[in-house]
CSV table of C-alpha atoms in Angstrom, one decimal:
chain,number,residue,atom,x,y,z
L,23,MET,CA,69.7,-162.7,-83.6
L,24,ASN,CA,68.8,-159.7,-85.8
L,25,PHE,CA,72.5,-158.8,-85.7
L,26,ILE,CA,73.6,-162.3,-87.4
L,27,ARG,CA,70.3,-161.8,-89.9
L,28,GLU,CA,71.4,-158.4,-91.0
L,29,ILE,CA,75.1,-159.9,-91.4
L,30,PHE,CA,73.9,-163.0,-93.9
L,31,ASN,CA,70.9,-160.9,-95.4
L,32,LYS,CA,71.5,-159.6,-99.0
L,33,LYS,CA,71.0,-155.4,-99.0
L,34,LYS,CA,67.8,-154.7,-98.5
L,35,ILE,CA,66.2,-151.8,-100.8
L,36,ASP,CA,63.2,-149.5,-100.9
L,37,CYS,CA,60.5,-151.4,-102.2
L,38,PRO,CA,59.9,-149.9,-106.4
L,39,ARG,CA,56.6,-150.3,-106.2
L,40,CYS,CA,54.8,-149.0,-102.5
L,41,LEU,CA,58.0,-146.5,-102.9
L,42,GLY,CA,58.6,-148.3,-99.1
L,43,LYS,CA,55.8,-147.5,-97.8
L,44,GLY,CA,54.9,-151.4,-97.2
L,45,ASN,CA,51.3,-149.7,-99.0
L,46,VAL,CA,50.0,-149.6,-102.5
L,47,ASP,CA,48.0,-146.5,-103.0
L,48,TRP,CA,46.5,-144.8,-105.7
L,49,GLU,CA,49.5,-142.3,-106.8
L,50,ASP,CA,51.4,-145.7,-106.9
L,51,ILE,CA,48.7,-147.8,-109.1
L,52,ARG,CA,48.4,-144.3,-111.1
L,53,ARG,CA,52.2,-144.2,-111.4
L,54,LEU,CA,52.9,-147.9,-112.9
L,55,ASN,CA,49.4,-147.9,-114.7
L,56,LYS,CA,47.5,-150.1,-113.1
L,57,LYS,CA,44.6,-148.0,-112.6
L,58,LEU,CA,41.4,-150.8,-113.2
L,59,LYS,CA,43.6,-153.7,-111.7
L,60,TRP,CA,44.8,-153.1,-108.7
L,61,LYS,CA,43.4,-151.3,-106.0
L,62,PRO,CA,44.7,-149.9,-103.0
L,63,GLY,CA,46.5,-152.2,-100.0
L,64,GLU,CA,49.2,-154.4,-98.4
L,65,CYS,CA,51.7,-154.6,-101.3
L,66,ALA,CA,52.4,-157.6,-102.5
L,67,TYR,CA,55.3,-157.0,-104.0
L,68,CYS,CA,57.3,-156.5,-100.9
L,69,ASN,CA,54.7,-158.1,-99.3
L,70,GLY,CA,54.0,-155.5,-97.1
L,71,LYS,CA,57.3,-155.1,-95.6
L,72,GLY,CA,58.5,-151.8,-97.7
L,73,LYS,CA,62.0,-153.0,-98.2
L,74,ILE,CA,62.9,-155.5,-101.1
L,75,ASN,CA,66.3,-157.8,-101.7
L,76,GLU,CA,68.1,-155.7,-104.5
L,77,ASN,CA,68.3,-158.5,-106.7
L,78,PHE,CA,64.4,-158.8,-106.4
L,79,GLU,CA,63.4,-156.6,-109.3
L,80,ASN,CA,65.2,-158.6,-111.7
L,81,LYS,CA,63.2,-161.5,-110.5
L,82,VAL,CA,60.2,-160.2,-111.2
L,83,ALA,CA,58.7,-157.2,-112.9
L,84,VAL,CA,57.5,-154.2,-110.7
L,85,ASP,CA,54.3,-154.2,-112.4
L,86,THR,CA,53.9,-157.6,-112.6
L,87,THR,CA,49.5,-157.5,-112.5
L,88,TYR,CA,49.1,-160.8,-111.0
L,89,LEU,CA,51.6,-160.0,-108.2
L,90,THR,CA,48.4,-159.1,-105.9
L,91,SER,CA,47.9,-159.3,-101.9
L,92,ASP,CA,45.8,-162.0,-102.0
L,93,LEU,CA,47.6,-164.2,-104.7
L,94,ASN,CA,48.4,-167.3,-102.1
L,95,LYS,CA,51.6,-167.8,-100.6
L,96,ASP,CA,52.6,-170.5,-102.9
L,97,GLU,CA,51.6,-169.4,-105.8
L,98,ARG,CA,53.3,-165.6,-104.7
L,99,ASN,CA,56.5,-168.6,-104.3
L,100,ARG,CA,56.0,-169.6,-107.8
L,101,ILE,CA,56.0,-166.3,-109.5
L,102,ILE,CA,59.0,-165.1,-107.5
L,103,ASN,CA,61.2,-168.2,-108.5
L,104,GLY,CA,60.2,-168.2,-112.6
L,105,ASN,CA,57.7,-171.4,-112.4
L,106,LYS,CA,56.5,-171.4,-115.9
L,107,GLU,CA,53.1,-172.7,-115.4
L,108,ALA,CA,52.8,-170.0,-112.7
L,109,ILE,CA,54.2,-167.2,-115.0
L,110,SER,CA,51.3,-168.8,-117.4
L,111,ARG,CA,48.7,-168.4,-115.1
L,112,GLY,CA,50.0,-164.2,-114.4
L,113,ILE,CA,49.7,-164.1,-118.2
L,114,LEU,CA,46.6,-165.6,-118.5
L,115,PHE,CA,44.9,-163.5,-115.7
L,116,GLU,CA,46.5,-160.2,-117.4
L,117,LYS,CA,44.6,-160.9,-120.7
L,118,LYS,CA,41.5,-161.6,-118.8
L,119,ALA,CA,41.1,-158.8,-116.9
L,120,ASP,CA,41.9,-156.6,-120.8
L,121,ASP,CA,39.0,-159.2,-121.6
L,122,PHE,CA,36.5,-157.7,-119.5
L,123,ILE,CA,37.5,-154.3,-119.6
L,124,ASN,CA,37.5,-153.9,-123.2
L,125,GLN,CA,34.1,-156.3,-123.2
L,126,VAL,CA,33.0,-153.2,-120.4
L,127,LYS,CA,33.5,-150.7,-122.6
L,128,PHE,CA,31.8,-152.4,-125.8
L,129,LEU,CA,29.0,-153.2,-123.7
L,130,LYS,CA,28.7,-149.0,-122.4
L,131,SER,CA,29.5,-147.6,-125.9
L,132,LYS,CA,27.9,-149.8,-127.6
L,133,GLY,CA,25.1,-151.3,-126.5
L,134,ASN,CA,24.4,-147.7,-124.5
L,135,LEU,CA,24.0,-150.4,-121.1
L,136,THR,CA,24.7,-148.6,-117.6
L,137,ALA,CA,27.0,-150.3,-115.3
L,138,LYS,CA,23.9,-152.0,-113.6
L,139,GLU,CA,23.1,-153.9,-117.1
L,140,ILE,CA,26.3,-154.6,-117.6
L,141,THR,CA,26.7,-155.7,-113.8
L,142,GLU,CA,23.4,-157.9,-114.2
L,143,PHE,CA,24.9,-159.5,-117.8
L,144,TYR,CA,27.4,-160.2,-116.0
L,145,MET,CA,25.9,-162.1,-112.8
L,146,ILE,CA,23.9,-164.6,-114.9
L,147,PRO,CA,26.5,-167.4,-114.9
L,148,GLU,CA,27.6,-166.1,-111.3
L,149,ASN,CA,24.3,-166.8,-109.7
L,150,GLU,CA,25.5,-167.7,-106.0
L,151,MET,CA,27.3,-164.1,-105.8
L,152,THR,CA,26.7,-162.2,-102.5
L,153,ASN,CA,25.2,-158.5,-102.4
L,154,LYS,CA,29.0,-157.2,-101.7
L,155,GLU,CA,30.3,-159.1,-104.5
L,156,LYS,CA,27.7,-158.0,-106.6
L,157,GLU,CA,27.7,-154.2,-105.2
L,158,GLU,CA,31.9,-154.2,-105.7
L,159,LEU,CA,31.3,-155.8,-109.5
L,160,GLU,CA,29.6,-153.1,-110.0
L,161,ASP,CA,31.4,-150.3,-108.8
L,162,TYR,CA,34.8,-152.3,-110.7
L,163,VAL,CA,31.8,-151.7,-114.0
L,164,LYS,CA,31.4,-147.8,-112.9
L,165,GLN,CA,35.0,-147.3,-112.4
L,166,ILE,CA,35.9,-148.4,-116.2
L,167,ILE,CA,33.1,-146.6,-117.9
L,168,GLU,CA,34.5,-143.2,-116.0
L,169,SER,CA,37.9,-144.5,-116.8
L,170,ASN,CA,36.8,-144.8,-120.1
L,171,ASN,CA,34.7,-141.6,-120.4
L,172,ASN,CA,38.1,-139.2,-119.1
L,173,LYS,CA,39.4,-140.7,-122.2
L,174,SER,CA,37.5,-139.2,-124.7
C-alpha cells in the first residue's frame, strides 16, 4: 500500500517552518520572527511530519501566525483551503496578539507596572482562570517585558 501511495502522492519536501524536524524550536521561532507569538512544540505547518507537499507553501505562508498546533483540524483545513472567514480570523488573531503585546509594553513603560500587576490587570475580566493559566499569562507578560528591555 505504501508503494501505491508513493506513486500517487505529490513530491514531498522538508518543511520550511521546522526544517524537517517535525517540531518547532526556539531557533525556528527566532528565524521566522515569531518569538512572542509561538511556543516550541509540534510543527503545525507539516502536522509534525517534517515533510510537506511541494505546492503547500503556495497555499499558506510559512510564518502564518494563526496556523498553530492547537488549532482544530477543521479550522486548519479552512486556512489551507483559503477560506476567507478563516483567513479573516487569522488576521484578527494576529492583530489581537500585536495589540496585547503593545499594551503590555505600554503598561510597563508608562505605568511602570510589574509583570504581576500587569497580569492581575488582565485577569479582572477573566475571573475563572486556573492557577496554571495565571502562571502562563504572567510568564508571557515577563517574556514581552524582557523582549522589550532587550531592544532598548
